[in-house]
mmCIF file of C-alpha atoms in Angstrom:
data_model
loop_
_atom_site.group_PDB
_atom_site.id
_atom_site.type_symbol
_atom_site.label_atom_id
_atom_site.label_comp_id
_atom_site.label_asym_id
_atom_site.label_seq_id
_atom_site.Cartn_x
_atom_site.Cartn_y
_atom_site.Cartn_z
ATOM 1 C CA MET A 5 0.000 0.000 0.000
ATOM 2 C CA GLY A 6 1.414 3.323 -1.058
ATOM 3 C CA GLU A 7 1.635 6.457 1.018
ATOM 4 C CA VAL A 8 -0.083 9.667 -0.069
ATOM 5 C CA ILE A 9 1.797 12.863 0.796
ATOM 6 C CA VAL A 10 0.475 16.349 0.080
ATOM 7 C CA ILE A 11 2.979 19.183 -0.456
ATOM 8 C CA THR A 12 1.370 22.433 0.628
ATOM 9 C CA SER A 13 2.205 25.931 1.885
ATOM 10 C CA GLY A 14 -0.666 28.384 1.935
ATOM 11 C CA LYS A 15 1.305 31.167 0.340
ATOM 12 C CA GLY A 16 2.141 30.916 -3.344
ATOM 13 C CA GLY A 17 5.608 30.977 -4.821
ATOM 14 C CA VAL A 18 7.476 29.401 -1.925
ATOM 15 C CA GLY A 19 8.487 26.255 -3.813
ATOM 16 C CA LYS A 20 5.721 23.649 -3.577
ATOM 17 C CA THR A 21 5.988 22.561 -7.198
ATOM 18 C CA THR A 22 9.788 22.559 -7.195
ATOM 19 C CA SER A 23 9.779 20.554 -3.971
ATOM 20 C CA THR A 24 7.236 18.058 -5.324
ATOM 21 C CA ALA A 25 9.275 17.512 -8.496
ATOM 22 C CA ASN A 26 12.569 17.144 -6.672
ATOM 23 C CA ILE A 27 11.399 14.963 -3.798
ATOM 24 C CA GLY A 28 9.506 12.750 -6.244
ATOM 25 C CA THR A 29 12.633 12.416 -8.350
ATOM 26 C CA GLY A 30 14.679 11.608 -5.241
ATOM 27 C CA LEU A 31 12.295 8.846 -4.168
ATOM 28 C CA ALA A 32 12.322 7.425 -7.710
ATOM 29 C CA MET A 33 16.123 7.495 -7.775
ATOM 30 C CA MET A 34 16.093 5.269 -4.719
ATOM 31 C CA GLY A 35 13.976 2.732 -6.548
ATOM 32 C CA LYS A 36 10.510 3.651 -5.310
ATOM 33 C CA LYS A 37 7.559 3.715 -7.658
ATOM 34 C CA VAL A 38 6.274 7.275 -7.499
ATOM 35 C CA ALA A 39 3.273 9.168 -8.899
ATOM 36 C CA LEU A 40 3.195 12.958 -8.854
ATOM 37 C CA ILE A 41 -0.212 14.586 -9.114
ATOM 38 C CA ASP A 42 -0.623 18.239 -10.001
ATOM 39 C CA THR A 43 -3.825 19.284 -8.225
ATOM 40 C CA ASP A 44 -3.634 22.940 -9.244
ATOM 41 C CA ILE A 45 -6.477 22.919 -11.767
ATOM 42 C CA GLY A 46 -6.356 25.874 -14.147
ATOM 43 C CA LEU A 47 -2.759 26.759 -13.253
ATOM 44 C CA ARG A 48 -0.755 23.660 -14.013
ATOM 45 C CA ASN A 49 3.000 23.860 -13.614
ATOM 46 C CA LEU A 50 4.391 20.582 -12.401
ATOM 47 C CA ASP A 51 4.508 19.376 -16.021
ATOM 48 C CA VAL A 52 6.891 22.161 -17.112
ATOM 49 C CA VAL A 53 9.073 21.781 -14.020
ATOM 50 C CA MET A 54 9.377 18.066 -14.834
ATOM 51 C CA GLY A 55 9.931 18.849 -18.529
ATOM 52 C CA LEU A 56 6.967 16.692 -19.564
ATOM 53 C CA GLU A 57 4.648 19.375 -20.954
ATOM 54 C CA ASN A 58 4.854 18.025 -24.513
ATOM 55 C CA ARG A 59 3.637 14.570 -23.576
ATOM 56 C CA ILE A 60 0.284 15.438 -22.053
ATOM 57 C CA VAL A 61 -2.707 13.726 -23.606
ATOM 58 C CA TYR A 62 -5.144 13.279 -20.729
ATOM 59 C CA ASN A 63 -5.277 15.031 -17.371
ATOM 60 C CA LEU A 64 -6.593 14.811 -13.819
ATOM 61 C CA VAL A 65 -10.087 16.014 -14.761
ATOM 62 C CA ASP A 66 -10.296 13.462 -17.600
ATOM 63 C CA VAL A 67 -9.508 10.735 -15.078
ATOM 64 C CA VAL A 68 -12.098 11.767 -12.474
ATOM 65 C CA GLU A 69 -14.708 12.286 -15.203
ATOM 66 C CA ASN A 70 -13.919 8.821 -16.579
ATOM 67 C CA ASN A 71 -12.943 10.103 -20.015
ATOM 68 C CA CYS A 72 -9.905 7.845 -19.794
ATOM 69 C CA ARG A 73 -8.289 5.259 -17.550
ATOM 70 C CA ILE A 74 -5.702 6.375 -14.963
ATOM 71 C CA LYS A 75 -2.955 4.543 -16.847
ATOM 72 C CA GLN A 76 -3.646 6.526 -20.016
ATOM 73 C CA ALA A 77 -3.235 9.835 -18.195
ATOM 74 C CA LEU A 78 -0.042 8.969 -16.320
ATOM 75 C CA ILE A 79 3.067 10.251 -18.102
ATOM 76 C CA LYS A 80 6.322 8.373 -17.636
ATOM 77 C CA ASP A 81 9.313 10.536 -16.648
ATOM 78 C CA LYS A 82 12.126 11.119 -19.150
ATOM 79 C CA ARG A 83 14.878 9.775 -16.918
ATOM 80 C CA TYR A 84 13.348 7.509 -14.299
ATOM 81 C CA PRO A 85 11.009 4.778 -15.552
ATOM 82 C CA ASN A 86 9.388 4.327 -12.117
ATOM 83 C CA LEU A 87 8.370 8.000 -11.871
ATOM 84 C CA TYR A 88 5.021 9.160 -13.274
ATOM 85 C CA LEU A 89 3.155 12.441 -13.544
ATOM 86 C CA LEU A 90 -0.592 12.983 -13.585
ATOM 87 C CA PRO A 91 -0.910 16.507 -14.984
ATOM 88 C CA SER A 92 -3.612 18.946 -14.041
ATOM 89 C CA ALA A 93 -6.235 20.354 -16.419
ATOM 90 C CA GLN A 94 -5.556 23.805 -17.748
ATOM 91 C CA THR A 95 -8.986 24.736 -19.072
ATOM 92 C CA LYS A 96 -11.155 23.766 -16.104
ATOM 93 C CA ASP A 97 -11.427 25.307 -12.641
ATOM 94 C CA LYS A 98 -11.084 23.960 -9.110
ATOM 95 C CA SER A 99 -14.743 22.960 -8.881
ATOM 96 C CA ALA A 100 -14.210 20.349 -11.634
ATOM 97 C CA VAL A 101 -13.003 17.921 -8.949
ATOM 98 C CA THR A 102 -14.442 17.073 -5.535
ATOM 99 C CA PRO A 103 -12.632 15.851 -2.404
ATOM 100 C CA GLU A 104 -14.453 12.505 -2.721
ATOM 101 C CA GLN A 105 -13.157 12.035 -6.269
ATOM 102 C CA MET A 106 -9.614 12.817 -5.107
ATOM 103 C CA LYS A 107 -9.953 10.309 -2.294
ATOM 104 C CA LYS A 108 -10.986 7.626 -4.757
ATOM 105 C CA LEU A 109 -8.196 8.516 -7.187
ATOM 106 C CA THR A 110 -5.448 8.410 -4.561
ATOM 107 C CA GLY A 111 -6.997 5.236 -3.175
ATOM 108 C CA ASP A 112 -6.716 3.570 -6.605
ATOM 109 C CA LEU A 113 -3.130 4.742 -7.069
ATOM 110 C CA ARG A 114 -2.084 3.329 -3.689
ATOM 111 C CA ASN A 115 -2.237 -0.189 -5.093
ATOM 112 C CA GLU A 116 0.168 0.671 -7.902
ATOM 113 C CA PHE A 117 2.649 3.072 -6.329
ATOM 114 C CA ASP A 118 4.877 3.312 -3.243
ATOM 115 C CA TYR A 119 4.486 7.073 -2.984
ATOM 116 C CA ILE A 120 1.864 9.438 -4.336
ATOM 117 C CA LEU A 121 2.888 13.098 -4.029
ATOM 118 C CA LEU A 122 0.212 15.764 -4.426
ATOM 119 C CA ASP A 123 1.289 19.233 -5.487
ATOM 120 C CA CYS A 124 -1.257 21.465 -3.757
ATOM 121 C CA PRO A 125 -2.370 24.839 -5.098
ATOM 122 C CA ALA A 126 -1.789 27.982 -3.029
ATOM 123 C CA GLY A 127 -4.624 29.169 -0.837
ATOM 124 C CA ILE A 128 -7.054 27.434 1.498
ATOM 125 C CA GLU A 129 -10.071 27.059 -0.782
ATOM 126 C CA GLN A 130 -11.483 24.227 -2.877
ATOM 127 C CA GLY A 131 -8.148 23.279 -4.459
ATOM 128 C CA PHE A 132 -6.531 22.861 -1.054
ATOM 129 C CA LYS A 133 -9.479 20.829 0.212
ATOM 130 C CA ASN A 134 -9.239 18.576 -2.834
ATOM 131 C CA ALA A 135 -5.515 18.074 -2.423
ATOM 132 C CA ILE A 136 -5.622 17.106 1.244
ATOM 133 C CA ALA A 137 -8.712 14.895 0.959
ATOM 134 C CA GLY A 138 -6.835 11.678 0.266
ATOM 135 C CA ALA A 139 -3.544 12.482 2.001
ATOM 136 C CA ASP A 140 -1.980 10.487 4.849
ATOM 137 C CA SER A 141 0.646 13.080 5.677
ATOM 138 C CA ALA A 142 1.768 16.534 4.640
ATOM 139 C CA LEU A 143 4.950 18.421 3.867
ATOM 140 C CA VAL A 144 4.521 22.118 4.582
ATOM 141 C CA VAL A 145 6.874 24.311 2.561
ATOM 142 C CA THR A 146 7.772 27.784 3.775
ATOM 143 C CA THR A 147 10.460 30.368 3.243
ATOM 144 C CA PRO A 148 11.950 32.265 6.218
ATOM 145 C CA GLU A 149 9.727 35.298 5.607
ATOM 146 C CA VAL A 150 6.938 36.614 7.809
ATOM 147 C CA SER A 151 4.207 36.245 5.186
ATOM 148 C CA ALA A 152 5.107 32.667 4.253
ATOM 149 C CA VAL A 153 5.507 31.530 7.870
ATOM 150 C CA ARG A 154 2.216 33.078 8.893
ATOM 151 C CA ASP A 155 0.393 31.311 6.055
ATOM 152 C CA ALA A 156 2.165 28.071 6.929
ATOM 153 C CA ASP A 157 0.761 28.367 10.455
ATOM 154 C CA ARG A 158 -2.767 28.695 9.058
ATOM 155 C CA ILE A 159 -2.207 25.654 6.863
ATOM 156 C CA ILE A 160 -0.855 23.585 9.762
ATOM 157 C CA GLY A 161 -3.998 24.454 11.738
ATOM 158 C CA LEU A 162 -6.217 23.397 8.844
ATOM 159 C CA LEU A 163 -4.282 20.157 8.343
ATOM 160 C CA GLU A 164 -4.751 19.323 12.020
ATOM 161 C CA ALA A 165 -8.451 20.169 11.819
ATOM 162 C CA ASN A 166 -8.736 17.769 8.873
ATOM 163 C CA ASP A 167 -6.936 14.959 10.724
ATOM 164 C CA ILE A 168 -3.880 14.805 8.492
ATOM 165 C CA GLY A 169 -1.701 12.772 10.798
ATOM 166 C CA GLN A 170 1.893 13.681 10.210
ATOM 167 C CA THR A 171 2.976 17.152 9.181
ATOM 168 C CA HIS A 172 6.599 17.981 8.450
ATOM 169 C CA LEU A 173 8.240 21.262 7.621
ATOM 170 C CA ILE A 174 10.540 22.206 4.747
ATOM 171 C CA VAL A 175 12.294 25.545 5.109
ATOM 172 C CA ASN A 176 13.059 26.647 1.571
ATOM 173 C CA ARG A 177 15.309 29.340 0.150
ATOM 174 C CA LEU A 178 17.367 29.830 3.262
ATOM 175 C CA ARG A 179 20.347 32.148 2.921
ATOM 176 C CA ALA A 180 22.976 31.225 5.472
ATOM 177 C CA ASP A 181 24.847 34.495 4.985
ATOM 178 C CA MET A 182 21.749 36.558 5.814
ATOM 179 C CA VAL A 183 20.929 34.356 8.798
ATOM 180 C CA LYS A 184 24.419 34.926 10.102
ATOM 181 C CA GLU A 185 24.052 38.681 9.762
ATOM 182 C CA GLY A 186 20.768 38.541 11.647
ATOM 183 C CA ASN A 187 18.759 39.591 8.620
ATOM 184 C CA MET A 188 16.886 36.347 8.028
ATOM 185 C CA MET A 189 15.126 34.016 10.420
ATOM 186 C CA SER A 190 16.982 30.735 10.849
ATOM 187 C CA SER A 191 15.332 27.355 10.358
ATOM 188 C CA ASP A 192 15.385 27.022 14.172
ATOM 189 C CA ASP A 193 13.421 30.274 14.459
ATOM 190 C CA VAL A 194 10.820 29.024 11.992
ATOM 191 C CA VAL A 195 10.543 25.644 13.707
ATOM 192 C CA GLU A 196 10.131 27.367 17.070
ATOM 193 C CA ILE A 197 7.260 29.496 15.765
ATOM 194 C CA LEU A 198 5.436 26.760 13.856
ATOM 195 C CA ALA A 199 6.121 23.993 16.386
ATOM 196 C CA ILE A 200 6.217 21.087 13.923
ATOM 197 C CA ASP A 201 9.000 18.674 13.028
ATOM 198 C CA LEU A 202 11.540 19.735 10.436
ATOM 199 C CA ILE A 203 12.298 17.393 7.536
ATOM 200 C CA GLY A 204 14.508 19.586 5.384
ATOM 201 C CA ILE A 205 16.315 22.863 4.856
ATOM 202 C CA VAL A 206 16.825 23.892 1.232
ATOM 203 C CA PRO A 207 19.239 26.752 0.594
ATOM 204 C CA ASP A 208 18.529 29.533 -1.862
ATOM 205 C CA ASP A 209 20.370 28.161 -4.867
ATOM 206 C CA GLU A 210 20.539 29.539 -8.395
ATOM 207 C CA HIS A 211 20.830 25.974 -9.698
ATOM 208 C CA ILE A 212 17.089 25.642 -9.004
ATOM 209 C CA VAL A 213 16.350 28.343 -11.578
ATOM 210 C CA ILE A 214 18.567 26.627 -14.119
ATOM 211 C CA SER A 215 17.043 23.227 -13.440
ATOM 212 C CA THR A 216 13.532 24.652 -13.868
ATOM 213 C CA ASN A 217 14.616 26.320 -17.123
ATOM 214 C CA ASN A 218 15.757 22.936 -18.378
ATOM 215 C CA GLY A 219 12.789 21.004 -17.032
ATOM 216 C CA GLU A 220 15.018 18.592 -15.136
ATOM 217 C CA PRO A 221 14.788 18.291 -11.335
ATOM 218 C CA LEU A 222 18.227 18.529 -9.739
ATOM 219 C CA THR A 223 17.857 16.079 -6.854
ATOM 220 C CA GLY A 224 21.101 14.281 -6.140
ATOM 221 C CA SER A 225 23.231 16.639 -8.226
ATOM 222 C CA ASP A 226 26.322 18.239 -6.805
ATOM 223 C CA CYS A 227 24.825 21.588 -5.761
ATOM 224 C CA GLN A 228 23.497 22.341 -2.277
ATOM 225 C CA ALA A 229 19.823 22.334 -3.269
ATOM 226 C CA GLY A 230 20.297 19.006 -5.042
ATOM 227 C CA GLN A 231 21.846 17.516 -1.900
ATOM 228 C CA ALA A 232 19.164 19.016 0.321
ATOM 229 C CA TYR A 233 16.337 17.494 -1.744
ATOM 230 C CA MET A 234 18.066 14.119 -1.818
ATOM 231 C CA ASN A 235 18.339 14.256 1.965
ATOM 232 C CA ILE A 236 14.635 15.052 2.321
ATOM 233 C CA SER A 237 13.812 12.055 0.104
ATOM 234 C CA LYS A 238 16.007 9.841 2.270
ATOM 235 C CA ARG A 239 14.356 11.131 5.456
ATOM 236 C CA ILE A 240 10.946 10.280 3.991
ATOM 237 C CA LEU A 241 12.226 6.726 3.586
ATOM 238 C CA GLY A 242 13.143 6.765 7.267
ATOM 239 C CA GLU A 243 16.882 7.331 6.967
ATOM 240 C CA ASP A 244 18.525 9.478 9.604
ATOM 241 C CA VAL A 245 20.462 12.004 7.536
ATOM 242 C CA PRO A 246 22.343 14.900 9.145
ATOM 243 C CA TYR A 247 21.545 18.423 7.961
ATOM 244 C CA LEU A 248 23.840 20.087 5.453
ATOM 245 C CA ASP A 249 26.315 22.680 6.544
ATOM 246 C CA LEU A 250 25.058 25.641 4.547
ATOM 247 C CA GLU A 251 27.826 27.972 5.639
ATOM 248 C CA VAL A 252 28.963 29.834 2.556
ATOM 249 C CA THR A 253 32.617 30.483 2.072
ATOM 250 C CA LYS A 254 32.987 34.228 1.949
ATOM 251 C CA SER A 255 35.063 35.981 -0.639
ATOM 252 C CA PHE A 256 38.006 38.041 0.517
ATOM 253 C CA PHE A 257 36.076 41.259 0.062
ATOM 254 C CA GLN A 258 33.076 40.007 2.070
ATOM 255 C CA ARG A 259 35.352 38.958 4.918
ATOM 256 C CA PHE A 260 37.042 42.327 4.801
ATOM 257 C CA ALA A 261 33.660 44.079 4.915
ATOM 258 C CA SER A 262 32.394 41.971 7.788
ATOM 259 C CA ILE A 263 35.282 43.129 9.985
ATOM 260 C CA PHE A 264 33.872 46.617 9.798
ATOM 261 C CA LYS A 265 30.328 45.505 10.466
ATOM 262 C CA ARG A 266 31.213 44.262 13.940
ATOM 263 C CA MET B 123 34.225 54.249 21.583
ATOM 264 C CA GLY B 124 30.722 53.451 22.767
ATOM 265 C CA PHE B 125 29.054 55.729 20.287
ATOM 266 C CA LEU B 126 31.049 54.137 17.472
ATOM 267 C CA SER B 127 29.867 50.617 18.173
ATOM 268 C CA ASN B 128 26.321 51.867 18.614
ATOM 269 C CA TRP B 129 26.535 53.501 15.287
ATOM 270 C CA PHE B 130 27.642 50.343 13.566
ATOM 271 C CA LYS B 131 25.276 47.970 15.310
ATOM 272 C CA SER B 132 21.517 48.391 15.362
ATOM 273 C CA SER B 133 19.928 47.452 18.686
ATOM 274 C CA GLU B 134 17.832 44.560 17.356
ATOM 275 C CA SER B 135 18.424 42.507 14.221
ATOM 276 C CA SER B 136 15.722 42.427 11.567
ATOM 277 C CA SER B 137 15.340 38.677 12.015
ATOM 278 C CA ASP B 138 14.547 39.219 15.700
ATOM 279 C CA ILE B 139 11.978 41.819 14.742
ATOM 280 C CA ALA B 140 10.466 39.411 12.197
ATOM 281 C CA LYS B 141 10.285 36.688 14.817
ATOM 282 C CA SER B 142 8.561 38.761 17.474
ATOM 283 C CA ARG B 143 6.117 40.289 14.985
ATOM 284 C CA LEU B 144 5.280 36.840 13.659
ATOM 285 C CA LYS B 145 4.712 35.424 17.129
ATOM 286 C CA LEU B 146 2.210 38.163 17.881
ATOM 287 C CA ALA B 147 0.432 37.852 14.539
ATOM 288 C CA ILE B 148 0.196 34.091 14.788
ATOM 289 C CA THR B 149 -1.108 34.080 18.358
ATOM 290 C CA SER B 150 -3.947 36.367 17.377
ATOM 291 C CA ASP B 151 -4.570 34.373 14.154
ATOM 292 C CA ARG B 152 -4.851 31.213 16.197
ATOM 293 C CA ALA B 153 -7.279 32.858 18.596
ATOM 294 C CA VAL B 154 -9.762 33.674 15.869
ATOM 295 C CA CYS B 155 -12.434 31.052 16.114
ATOM 296 C CA SER B 156 -15.071 30.302 13.516
ATOM 297 C CA PRO B 157 -18.542 31.849 13.865
ATOM 298 C CA GLU B 158 -20.085 28.368 14.207
ATOM 299 C CA LEU B 159 -17.737 27.461 17.029
ATOM 300 C CA MET B 160 -18.416 30.784 18.725
ATOM 301 C CA GLU B 161 -22.183 30.214 18.485
ATOM 302 C CA GLN B 162 -21.818 26.719 19.961
ATOM 303 C CA MET B 163 -19.744 28.026 22.840
ATOM 304 C CA LYS B 164 -22.236 30.817 23.461
ATOM 305 C CA ASN B 165 -25.147 28.371 23.607
ATOM 306 C CA ASP B 166 -23.267 26.101 25.977
ATOM 307 C CA ILE B 167 -22.398 28.984 28.277
ATOM 308 C CA ILE B 168 -26.039 30.151 28.307
ATOM 309 C CA GLN B 169 -27.168 26.625 29.195
ATOM 310 C CA VAL B 170 -24.749 26.264 32.089
ATOM 311 C CA ILE B 171 -25.344 29.693 33.609
ATOM 312 C CA SER B 172 -29.120 29.427 33.194
ATOM 313 C CA LYS B 173 -29.032 26.530 35.647
ATOM 314 C CA TYR B 174 -28.136 28.992 38.375
ATOM 315 C CA VAL B 175 -29.509 32.402 37.372
ATOM 316 C CA ASP B 176 -32.057 33.829 34.990
ATOM 317 C CA ILE B 177 -30.028 35.599 32.315
ATOM 318 C CA ASP B 178 -30.887 38.029 29.561
ATOM 319 C CA THR B 179 -29.770 36.112 26.461
ATOM 320 C CA LYS B 180 -30.365 39.100 24.174
ATOM 321 C CA GLY B 181 -27.874 41.306 25.976
ATOM 322 C CA LEU B 182 -25.265 38.558 26.061
ATOM 323 C CA ASP B 183 -21.860 39.358 24.576
ATOM 324 C CA ILE B 184 -18.987 36.913 24.240
ATOM 325 C CA LYS B 185 -15.680 37.534 22.483
ATOM 326 C CA VAL B 186 -12.129 36.268 22.335
ATOM 327 C CA THR B 187 -9.559 39.020 22.743
ATOM 328 C CA ARG B 188 -6.028 39.661 23.853
ATOM 329 C CA THR B 189 -5.734 40.961 27.384
ATOM 330 C CA GLU B 190 -2.733 42.082 29.366
ATOM 331 C CA ILE B 191 -1.616 39.742 32.092
ATOM 332 C CA ASP B 192 -2.133 41.155 35.595
ATOM 333 C CA ASP B 193 1.511 41.282 36.639
ATOM 334 C CA GLU B 194 4.672 43.195 35.866
ATOM 335 C CA SER B 195 5.630 41.010 32.895
ATOM 336 C CA GLY B 196 3.648 43.188 30.493
ATOM 337 C CA GLY B 197 2.761 40.063 28.491
ATOM 338 C CA THR B 198 -0.582 39.384 26.900
ATOM 339 C CA VAL B 199 -2.836 36.374 26.873
ATOM 340 C CA ASN B 200 -5.843 35.252 24.854
ATOM 341 C CA ALA B 201 -9.014 35.473 26.923
ATOM 342 C CA VAL B 202 -12.707 34.770 26.520
ATOM 343 C CA LEU B 203 -14.573 37.837 27.715
ATOM 344 C CA ALA B 204 -18.238 37.378 28.452
ATOM 345 C CA SER B 205 -20.737 39.952 29.556
ATOM 346 C CA ILE B 206 -23.895 38.209 30.678
ATOM 347 C CA PRO B 207 -26.694 40.396 32.057
ATOM 348 C CA ILE B 208 -28.783 38.835 34.812
ATOM 349 C CA LYS B 209 -32.532 39.480 34.718
ATOM 350 C CA ASP B 210 -33.227 38.968 38.403
ATOM 351 C CA LYS B 211 -32.368 41.997 40.611
ATOM 352 C CA ARG B 212 -31.303 39.823 43.537
ATOM 353 C CA PRO B 213 -30.258 36.659 41.769
ATOM 354 C CA PHE B 214 -28.694 34.672 44.594
ATOM 355 C CA ARG B 215 -31.359 35.179 47.229
ATOM 356 C CA ARG B 216 -32.740 31.775 47.896
#
């Protein structure tokens, strides 16, 4: 029986889709059979992040409306044969799917896959309710900014109210240099405020932009974000992985400047 | 030299400010309860108090607010404030 995990955040633009793509890729790299579902109806994006936008024939709404079988709508990943994407519909709106239909869909996929990751839309309306309907656990993505953390707190409350058992936190786009200067909240600060368990810290890394440009998730690659996402995937599988040392090596000029800041 | 170091170092870092602002915002966010829940609580309170005194349910007012704690700490706490008018002029004369 597979596990259904929803990736959510409340606020938009904090990295839900990127996290879904990269964690899914990480789990697939470790041999798990993974399905990614884009539940953001009307604003689909997981397909472009995965680089699979040209292969879409059927979508999520076609599946729940029985226009096709699930297997026809699932797109196989370019690189990992045990990774699949169920894209969202672009021309419908959130009301095209109900929580009950999502529950049935994820229930059916459980028999086929080890992990089903749901990329949740921003907000707390219908789309969010659909996405969490069939989920066993949740990954809450936030950045170390007041607006994102506040929305994450709302989401955590709603997840609890809807009996989503386990909720873990991903702190995304952390800048170690700014944390050190006291100009960005640390992951410890965020964890203290939100009071849920941390599962990953992803540094602000320009490689993410490049990987999204290319439509190829960077999990497992040499860069810090790639390592961070691989570690999150391993932690989902129950491995005890230490957190990365995100300390950036400062250039000579930066070190020189920091002497005067003291 | 004191003025020099003061000049170079602001008293509180922006991340500290963010953290304390967030804590306040989130505590009040969490205290907001849904209208349905509020109505339920109101009805329950009316039921319990009506067992002892005759109350004026129309003049009843219940809200959740932040109130200062009654000590020197200057901290605040979420509190349920209820104003419940009693109909009877000498309610506890039995």
